[in-house]
XYZ file of C-alpha atoms in Angstrom:
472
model
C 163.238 -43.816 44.862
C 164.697 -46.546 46.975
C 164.249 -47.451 50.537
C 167.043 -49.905 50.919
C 169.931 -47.162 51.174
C 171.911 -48.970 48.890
C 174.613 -46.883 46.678
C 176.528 -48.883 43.927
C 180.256 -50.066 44.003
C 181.144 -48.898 40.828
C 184.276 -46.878 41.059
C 187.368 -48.837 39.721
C 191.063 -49.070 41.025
C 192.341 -46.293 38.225
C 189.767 -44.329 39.379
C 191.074 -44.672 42.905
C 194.918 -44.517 42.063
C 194.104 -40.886 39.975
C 192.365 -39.336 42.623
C 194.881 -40.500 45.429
C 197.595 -39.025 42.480
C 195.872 -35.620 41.847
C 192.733 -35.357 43.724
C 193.299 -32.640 45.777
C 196.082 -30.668 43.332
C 194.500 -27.071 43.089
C 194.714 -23.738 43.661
C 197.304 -24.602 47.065
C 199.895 -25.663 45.204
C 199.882 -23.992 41.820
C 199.035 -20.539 43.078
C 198.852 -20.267 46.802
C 202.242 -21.840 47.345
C 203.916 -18.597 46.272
C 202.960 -16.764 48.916
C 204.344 -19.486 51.668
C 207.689 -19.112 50.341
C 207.889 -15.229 50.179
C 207.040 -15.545 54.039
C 208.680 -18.156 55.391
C 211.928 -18.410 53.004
C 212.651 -21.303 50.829
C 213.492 -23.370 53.748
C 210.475 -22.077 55.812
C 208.059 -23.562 52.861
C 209.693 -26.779 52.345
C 209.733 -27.493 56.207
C 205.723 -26.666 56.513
C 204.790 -28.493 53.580
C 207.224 -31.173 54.706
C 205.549 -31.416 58.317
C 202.018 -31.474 57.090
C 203.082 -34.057 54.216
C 204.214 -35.936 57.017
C 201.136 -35.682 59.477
C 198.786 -36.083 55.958
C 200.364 -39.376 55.361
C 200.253 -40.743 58.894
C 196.606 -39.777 58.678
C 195.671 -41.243 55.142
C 197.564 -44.982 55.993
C 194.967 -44.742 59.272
C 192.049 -44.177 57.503
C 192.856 -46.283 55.013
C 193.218 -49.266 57.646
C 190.173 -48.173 58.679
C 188.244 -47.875 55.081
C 189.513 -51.352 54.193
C 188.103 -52.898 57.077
C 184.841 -50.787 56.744
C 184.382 -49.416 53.365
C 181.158 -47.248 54.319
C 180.183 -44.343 52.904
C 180.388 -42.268 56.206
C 183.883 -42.975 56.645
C 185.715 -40.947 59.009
C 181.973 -39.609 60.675
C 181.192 -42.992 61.264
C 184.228 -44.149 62.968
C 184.187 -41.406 65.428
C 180.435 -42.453 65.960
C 181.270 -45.959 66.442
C 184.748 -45.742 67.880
C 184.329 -42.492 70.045
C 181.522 -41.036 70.565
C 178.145 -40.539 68.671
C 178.575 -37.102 69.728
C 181.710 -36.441 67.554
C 180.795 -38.477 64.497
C 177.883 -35.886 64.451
C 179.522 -32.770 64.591
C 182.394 -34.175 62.604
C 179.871 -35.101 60.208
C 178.105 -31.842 59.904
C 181.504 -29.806 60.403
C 182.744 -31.808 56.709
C 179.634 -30.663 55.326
C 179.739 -26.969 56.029
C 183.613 -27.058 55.385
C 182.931 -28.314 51.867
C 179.655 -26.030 51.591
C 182.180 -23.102 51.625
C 184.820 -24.150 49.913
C 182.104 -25.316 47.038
C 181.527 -21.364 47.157
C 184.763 -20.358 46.525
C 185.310 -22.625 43.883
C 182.592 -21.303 42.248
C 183.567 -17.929 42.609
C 187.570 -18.662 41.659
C 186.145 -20.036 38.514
C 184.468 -17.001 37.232
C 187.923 -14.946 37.748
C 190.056 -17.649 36.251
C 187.198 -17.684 32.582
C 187.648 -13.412 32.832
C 191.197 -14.262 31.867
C 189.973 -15.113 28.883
C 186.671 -13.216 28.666
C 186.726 -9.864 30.425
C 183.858 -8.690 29.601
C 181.131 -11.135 30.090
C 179.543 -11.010 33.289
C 181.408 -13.361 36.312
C 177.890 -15.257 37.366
C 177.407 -16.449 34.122
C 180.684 -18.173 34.653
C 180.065 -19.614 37.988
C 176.580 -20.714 37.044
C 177.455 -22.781 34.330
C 180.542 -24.287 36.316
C 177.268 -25.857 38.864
C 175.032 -26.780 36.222
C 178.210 -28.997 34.734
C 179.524 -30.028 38.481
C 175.488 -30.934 39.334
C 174.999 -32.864 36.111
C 178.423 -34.828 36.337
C 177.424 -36.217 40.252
C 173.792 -36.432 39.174
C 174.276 -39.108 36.733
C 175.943 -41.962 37.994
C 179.088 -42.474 40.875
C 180.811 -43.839 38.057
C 180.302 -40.587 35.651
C 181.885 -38.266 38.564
C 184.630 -40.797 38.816
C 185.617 -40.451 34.989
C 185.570 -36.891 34.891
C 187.889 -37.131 38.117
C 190.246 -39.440 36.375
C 190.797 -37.279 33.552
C 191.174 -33.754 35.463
C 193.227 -35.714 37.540
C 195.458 -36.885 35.244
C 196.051 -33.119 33.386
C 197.286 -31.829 36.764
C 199.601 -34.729 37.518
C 200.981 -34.159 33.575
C 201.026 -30.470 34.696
C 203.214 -31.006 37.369
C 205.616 -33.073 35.717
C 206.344 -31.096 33.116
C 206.773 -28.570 35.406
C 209.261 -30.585 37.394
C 211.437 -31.275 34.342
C 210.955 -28.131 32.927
C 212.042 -27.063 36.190
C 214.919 -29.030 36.650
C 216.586 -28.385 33.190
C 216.281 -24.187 34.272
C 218.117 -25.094 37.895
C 220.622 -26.558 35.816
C 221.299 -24.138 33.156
C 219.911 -26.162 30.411
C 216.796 -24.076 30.049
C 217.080 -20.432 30.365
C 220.721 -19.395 30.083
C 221.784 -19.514 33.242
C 222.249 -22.109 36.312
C 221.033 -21.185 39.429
C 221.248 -24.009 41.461
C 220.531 -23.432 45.089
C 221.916 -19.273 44.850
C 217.984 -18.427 46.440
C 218.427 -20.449 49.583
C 221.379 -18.096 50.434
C 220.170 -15.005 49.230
C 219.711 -12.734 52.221
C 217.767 -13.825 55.091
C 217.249 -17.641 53.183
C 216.801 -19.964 53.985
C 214.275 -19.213 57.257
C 213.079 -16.046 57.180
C 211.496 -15.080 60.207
C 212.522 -18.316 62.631
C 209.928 -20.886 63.898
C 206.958 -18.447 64.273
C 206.497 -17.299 60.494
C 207.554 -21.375 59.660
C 204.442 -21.962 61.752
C 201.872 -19.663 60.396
C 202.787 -20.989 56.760
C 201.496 -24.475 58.319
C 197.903 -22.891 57.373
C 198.594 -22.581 53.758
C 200.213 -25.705 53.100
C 197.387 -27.413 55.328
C 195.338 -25.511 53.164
C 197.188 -27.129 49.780
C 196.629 -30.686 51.091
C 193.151 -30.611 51.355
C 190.737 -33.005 49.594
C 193.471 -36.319 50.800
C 190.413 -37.741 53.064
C 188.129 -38.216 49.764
C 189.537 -41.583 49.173
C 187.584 -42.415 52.487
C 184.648 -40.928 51.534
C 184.805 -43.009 48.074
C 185.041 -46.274 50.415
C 181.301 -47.145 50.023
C 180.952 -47.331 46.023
C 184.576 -48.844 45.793
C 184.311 -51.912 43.293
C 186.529 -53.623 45.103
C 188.075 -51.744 48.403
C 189.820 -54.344 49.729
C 193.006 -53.991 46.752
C 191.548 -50.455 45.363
C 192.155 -48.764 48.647
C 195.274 -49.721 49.925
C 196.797 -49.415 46.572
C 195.559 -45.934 46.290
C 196.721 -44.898 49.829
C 200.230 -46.149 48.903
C 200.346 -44.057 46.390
C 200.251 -40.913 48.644
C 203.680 -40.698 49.919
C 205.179 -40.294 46.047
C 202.268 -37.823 45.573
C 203.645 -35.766 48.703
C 206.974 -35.707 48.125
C 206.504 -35.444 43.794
C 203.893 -33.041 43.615
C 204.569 -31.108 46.639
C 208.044 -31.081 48.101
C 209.654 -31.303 45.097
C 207.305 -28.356 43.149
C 208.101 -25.954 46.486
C 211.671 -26.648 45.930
C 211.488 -25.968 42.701
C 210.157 -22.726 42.777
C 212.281 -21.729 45.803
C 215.097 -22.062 43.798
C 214.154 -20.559 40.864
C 212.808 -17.218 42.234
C 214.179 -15.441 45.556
C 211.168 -15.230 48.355
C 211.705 -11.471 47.871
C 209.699 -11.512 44.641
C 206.620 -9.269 44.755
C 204.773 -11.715 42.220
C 204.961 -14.313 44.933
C 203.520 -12.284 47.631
C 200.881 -11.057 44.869
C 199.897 -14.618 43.407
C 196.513 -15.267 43.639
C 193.570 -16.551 41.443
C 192.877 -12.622 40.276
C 195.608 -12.361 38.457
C 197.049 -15.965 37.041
C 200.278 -14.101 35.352
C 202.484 -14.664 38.061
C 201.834 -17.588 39.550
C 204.814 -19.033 40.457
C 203.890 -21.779 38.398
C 203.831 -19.756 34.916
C 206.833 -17.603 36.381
C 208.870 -20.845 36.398
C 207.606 -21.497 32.591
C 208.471 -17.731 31.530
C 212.090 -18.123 32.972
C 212.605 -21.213 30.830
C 211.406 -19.530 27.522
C 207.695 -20.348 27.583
C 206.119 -17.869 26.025
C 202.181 -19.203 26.511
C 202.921 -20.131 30.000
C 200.088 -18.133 30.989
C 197.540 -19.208 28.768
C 197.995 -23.014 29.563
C 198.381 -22.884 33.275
C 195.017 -20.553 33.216
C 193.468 -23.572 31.246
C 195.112 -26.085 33.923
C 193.944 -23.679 37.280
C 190.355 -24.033 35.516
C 190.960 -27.752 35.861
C 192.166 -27.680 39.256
C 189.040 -25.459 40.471
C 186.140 -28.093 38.777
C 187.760 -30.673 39.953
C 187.793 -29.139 42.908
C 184.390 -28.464 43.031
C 183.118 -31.820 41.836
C 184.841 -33.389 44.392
C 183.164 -31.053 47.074
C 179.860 -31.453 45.309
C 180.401 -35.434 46.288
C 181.784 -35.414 49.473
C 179.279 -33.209 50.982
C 176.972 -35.168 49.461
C 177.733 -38.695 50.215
C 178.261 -37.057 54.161
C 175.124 -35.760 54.252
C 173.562 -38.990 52.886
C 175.053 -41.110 56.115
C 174.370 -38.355 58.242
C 170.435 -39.218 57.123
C 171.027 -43.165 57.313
C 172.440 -42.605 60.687
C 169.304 -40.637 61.830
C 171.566 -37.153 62.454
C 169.735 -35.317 59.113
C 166.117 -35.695 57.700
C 165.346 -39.585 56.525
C 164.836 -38.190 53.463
C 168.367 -37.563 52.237
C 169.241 -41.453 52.535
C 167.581 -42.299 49.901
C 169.203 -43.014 46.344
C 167.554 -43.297 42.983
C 168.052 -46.262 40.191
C 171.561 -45.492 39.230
C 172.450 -45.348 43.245
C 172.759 -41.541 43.631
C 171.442 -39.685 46.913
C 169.174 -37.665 44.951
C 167.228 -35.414 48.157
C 170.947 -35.044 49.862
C 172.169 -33.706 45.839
C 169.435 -31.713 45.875
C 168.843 -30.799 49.394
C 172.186 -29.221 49.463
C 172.246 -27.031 46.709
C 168.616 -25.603 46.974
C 168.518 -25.257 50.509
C 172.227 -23.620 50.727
C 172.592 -22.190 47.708
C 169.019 -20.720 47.690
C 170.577 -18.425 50.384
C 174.657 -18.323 49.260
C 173.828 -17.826 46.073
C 171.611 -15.021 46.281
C 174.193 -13.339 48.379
C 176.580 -14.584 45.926
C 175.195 -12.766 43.255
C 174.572 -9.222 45.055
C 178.323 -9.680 46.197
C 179.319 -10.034 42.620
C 177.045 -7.487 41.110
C 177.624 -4.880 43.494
C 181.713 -5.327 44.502
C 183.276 -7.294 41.342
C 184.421 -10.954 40.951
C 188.003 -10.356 42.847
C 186.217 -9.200 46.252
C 183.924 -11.735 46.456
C 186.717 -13.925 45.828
C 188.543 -12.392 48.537
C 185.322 -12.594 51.261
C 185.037 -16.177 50.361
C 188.764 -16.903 50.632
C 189.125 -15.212 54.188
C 186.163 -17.312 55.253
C 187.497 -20.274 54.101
C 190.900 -19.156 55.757
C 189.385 -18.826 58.769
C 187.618 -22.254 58.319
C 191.013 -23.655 57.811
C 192.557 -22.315 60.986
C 189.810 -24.117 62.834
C 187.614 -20.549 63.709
C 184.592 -21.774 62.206
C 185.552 -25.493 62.633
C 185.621 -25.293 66.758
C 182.320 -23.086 66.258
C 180.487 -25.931 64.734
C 182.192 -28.773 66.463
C 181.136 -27.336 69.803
C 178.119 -26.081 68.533
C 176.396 -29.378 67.205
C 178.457 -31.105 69.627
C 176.548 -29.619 72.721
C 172.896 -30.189 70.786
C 173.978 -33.534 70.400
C 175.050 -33.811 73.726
C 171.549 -32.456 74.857
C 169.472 -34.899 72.604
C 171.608 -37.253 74.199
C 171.276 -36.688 77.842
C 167.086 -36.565 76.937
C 167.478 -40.174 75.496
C 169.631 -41.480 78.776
C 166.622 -40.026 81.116
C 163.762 -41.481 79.143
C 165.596 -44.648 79.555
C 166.467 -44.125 83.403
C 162.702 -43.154 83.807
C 161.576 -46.765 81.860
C 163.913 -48.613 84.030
C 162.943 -46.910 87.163
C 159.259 -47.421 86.374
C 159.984 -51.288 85.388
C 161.406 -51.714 88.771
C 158.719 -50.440 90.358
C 156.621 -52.254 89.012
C 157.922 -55.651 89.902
C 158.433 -54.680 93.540
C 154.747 -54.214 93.393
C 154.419 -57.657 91.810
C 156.648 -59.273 94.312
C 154.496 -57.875 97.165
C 151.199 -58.746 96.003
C 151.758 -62.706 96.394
C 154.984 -65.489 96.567
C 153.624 -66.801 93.145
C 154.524 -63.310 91.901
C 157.427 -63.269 94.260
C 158.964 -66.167 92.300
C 158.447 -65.469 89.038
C 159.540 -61.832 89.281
C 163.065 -60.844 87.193
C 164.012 -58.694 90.585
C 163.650 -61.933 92.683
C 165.364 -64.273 90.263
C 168.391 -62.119 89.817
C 168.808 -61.964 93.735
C 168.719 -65.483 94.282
C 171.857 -65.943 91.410
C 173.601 -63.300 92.964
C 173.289 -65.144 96.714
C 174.038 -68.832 95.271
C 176.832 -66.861 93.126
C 178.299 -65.571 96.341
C 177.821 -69.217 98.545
C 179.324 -71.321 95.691
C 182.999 -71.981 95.065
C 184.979 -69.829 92.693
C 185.306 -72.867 90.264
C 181.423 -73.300 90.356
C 180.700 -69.511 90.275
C 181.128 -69.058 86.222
C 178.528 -71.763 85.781
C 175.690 -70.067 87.266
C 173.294 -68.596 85.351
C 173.164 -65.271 83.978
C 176.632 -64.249 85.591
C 178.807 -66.694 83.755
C 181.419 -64.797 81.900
C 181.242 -65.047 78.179
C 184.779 -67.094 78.028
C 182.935 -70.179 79.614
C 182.369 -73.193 77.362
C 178.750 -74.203 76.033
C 178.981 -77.572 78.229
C 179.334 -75.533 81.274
C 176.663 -73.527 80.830
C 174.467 -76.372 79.734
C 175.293 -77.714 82.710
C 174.337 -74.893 85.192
């Protein structure tokens, strides 16, 4: 193992512009986004996901200021730390960690329902096992290995989602399915805002919930070949991601199928049939819709996962070259992988989670535990858990800190002491003293002109030229 803390830049600009295109299309958009439309109305969907778009892209062009000028591995933890406070770049540090720790879980989980599409009967850990053993193996090899695999999941949801567009398009116009619908849903009943600005609000959760995973670009700062051009190349790219892959996929669907559907208020990863996603494909003629989006949620969900695997892992790194976790988990192997934070994570979390995970799934089926593990991460979303840990690591750090500030304050106070003592035992002492010699600049600072006072020394402000202070 290494000592010197040193990851490798080995992550290329395609790698960059894929993930910034499709890195955090999942199960938000293709399955979840059904449900924000059948309770907000079509209009009620498109103005949440169009207010989040907008606050996700004011966000990513800040970080991405900020990741150009320091392309670190901490990223966003780090800035608070050194921009704030060191208080919240810990607990916004350990906050990603656990955020990722549970959404790791129900990826896991959402993978074993989405295989039992395929195979009912084989049991749903199997499923979920293998999906870590593949997701460990891809980040354990090389930074360069999870960025390939990235690049190509990446790049089946973005071809996902255009086809779906066009298919999409040609059905609103009447060249696909028989009939053109045009915009009939967004007057159908109670469209286009069903349930005014409260309901509009609570559907800010799910959308949030669709645009998570934008901040990895940050987090891939620190093994960025070349940040400078990689990054803000890939963080232009965002704005045609929100308003392709999102804005225009909501209205999509909102035209195509009224918000009183039952399938959208029933779309979830239990049952991939009507996702509004494959309802969109049935309407136009597709008879495997079902099959192939199952095959492209599958996608969705590793990626997913892989991409948790290495943020919480790169986090917890810096969090251990930063001293707030155990020194051990800073440091990398050959091939510049965090080996004890890979590790750490998964056996010391998943020694617990998983053991849970498996009672869960042996004793209530694979579509509870997917349904404990989404409410958790629900509530994680709606900042329950997240103010829980913020304040809770927050106020440790807070106490560690105010320890540090009095063992200073006590080794200043005893310093001072001390050389009071020295200046009373003799004049030699008295004049060679650092008490002494800072009150006799601060009277001759004090008796002098102003245009003499910046010369003086040790109170000269850090403006004045070299000559002057030569001089004094």
């Amino acid at each position: 193992m290494k000592e010197n803390n040193q990851v490798k830049r080995s992550l290329k600009t395609r790698h960059l512009s894929m993930i910034a295109l499709g890195g955090s299309i999942g199960t938000g958009l293709f399955v979840a986004s059904g449900s924000a439309i059948s309770t907000a109305g079509p209009g009620g969907a498109l103005a949440a996901y169009l207010g989040i778009g907008i606050m996700v892209y004011f966000l990513m062009t800040s970080l991405g200021e900020m990741a150009t000028y320091l392309p670190i591995t901490g990223s966003f933890a780090e800035y608070s730390k050194r921009f704030v406070d060191p208080a919240l770049g810990f607990a916004m540090g350990w906050n990603y960690w656990f955020n990722w720790a549970i959404t790791l879980a129900v990826d896991l989980s959402t993978a074993a329902l989405v295989l039992k599409f395929w195979f009912p009967h084989v049991p749903g850990w199997l499923f979920s096992l293998a999906a870590l053993v593949i997701i460990f193996l891809i980040n354990a090899l090389s930074v360069k290995s999870f960025g390939e695999a990235e690049y190509w999941m990446a790049l089946i949801k973005v071809i996902t989602v255009i086809v779906f567009l066009i298919v999409g398009l040609l059905t609103i116009i009447g060249i696909l399915g028989g009939h053109a619908v045009f915009l009939e849903n967004f007057a159908y009943k109670k469209a286009p805002f069903v349930g005014g600005i409260p309901t509009v609000l609570s559907v800010f959760v799910v959308a949030g919930f669709s645009f998570q995973g934008t901040e990895l670009i940050g987090i891939t700062a620190g093994e960025t070949e070349n940040p400078e051009k990689s990054l803000p190349k890939a963080i232009k790219q965002v704005f045609w991601r929100i308003l392709l892959f999102y804005i225009l996929s909501i209205f999509v669907i909102a035209c195509l199928i009224p918000y009183t559907s039952p399938n959208l208020l029933g779309s979830s990863a239990s049952d991939i049939t009507i996702s509004p996603f494959t309802l969109v494909f049935r309407r136009a003629g597709l008879a495997s819709a079902a099959s192939v989006m199952n095959a492209v949620i599958l996608t969705s969900v590793l990626s997913a996962a892989n991409s948790g695997m290495y943020a919480s892992t790169r986090m917890l790194f810096a969090l251990g070259i930063s001293g707030d976790a155990p020194k051990m988990f800073s440091r990398v192997n050959d091939r510049g992988i965090p080996v004890f934070a890979l590790l750490g994570m998964r056996l010391r979390f998943f020694r617990v989670v998983f053991a849970i995970f498996q009672r869960l799934l042996c004793s209530a089926g694979p579509k509870r535990l997917y349904s404990y593990f989404d409410t958790l991460e629900l509530y994680n979303n709606r900042r329950v858990l997240g103010k829980f840990f913020f304040g809770f690591f927050a106020l440790l750090f807070c106490v560690r800190r105010a320890l540090t500030c009095s063992a200073r304050f006590l080794r200043t106070a005893a310093s001072g002491c001390n050389a009071r003592r020295a200046s009373r035992s003799g004049p030699a002492a008295s004049q060679n003293s650092p008490c002494s010699s800072a009150c006799r600049a601060g009277r001759r600072s004090r008796s002098a002109p102003k245009a003499q006072r910046k010369a003086l020394p040790g109170i000269y402000h850090r403006s004045t030229p070299p000559a002057l202070r030569a001089a004094a």
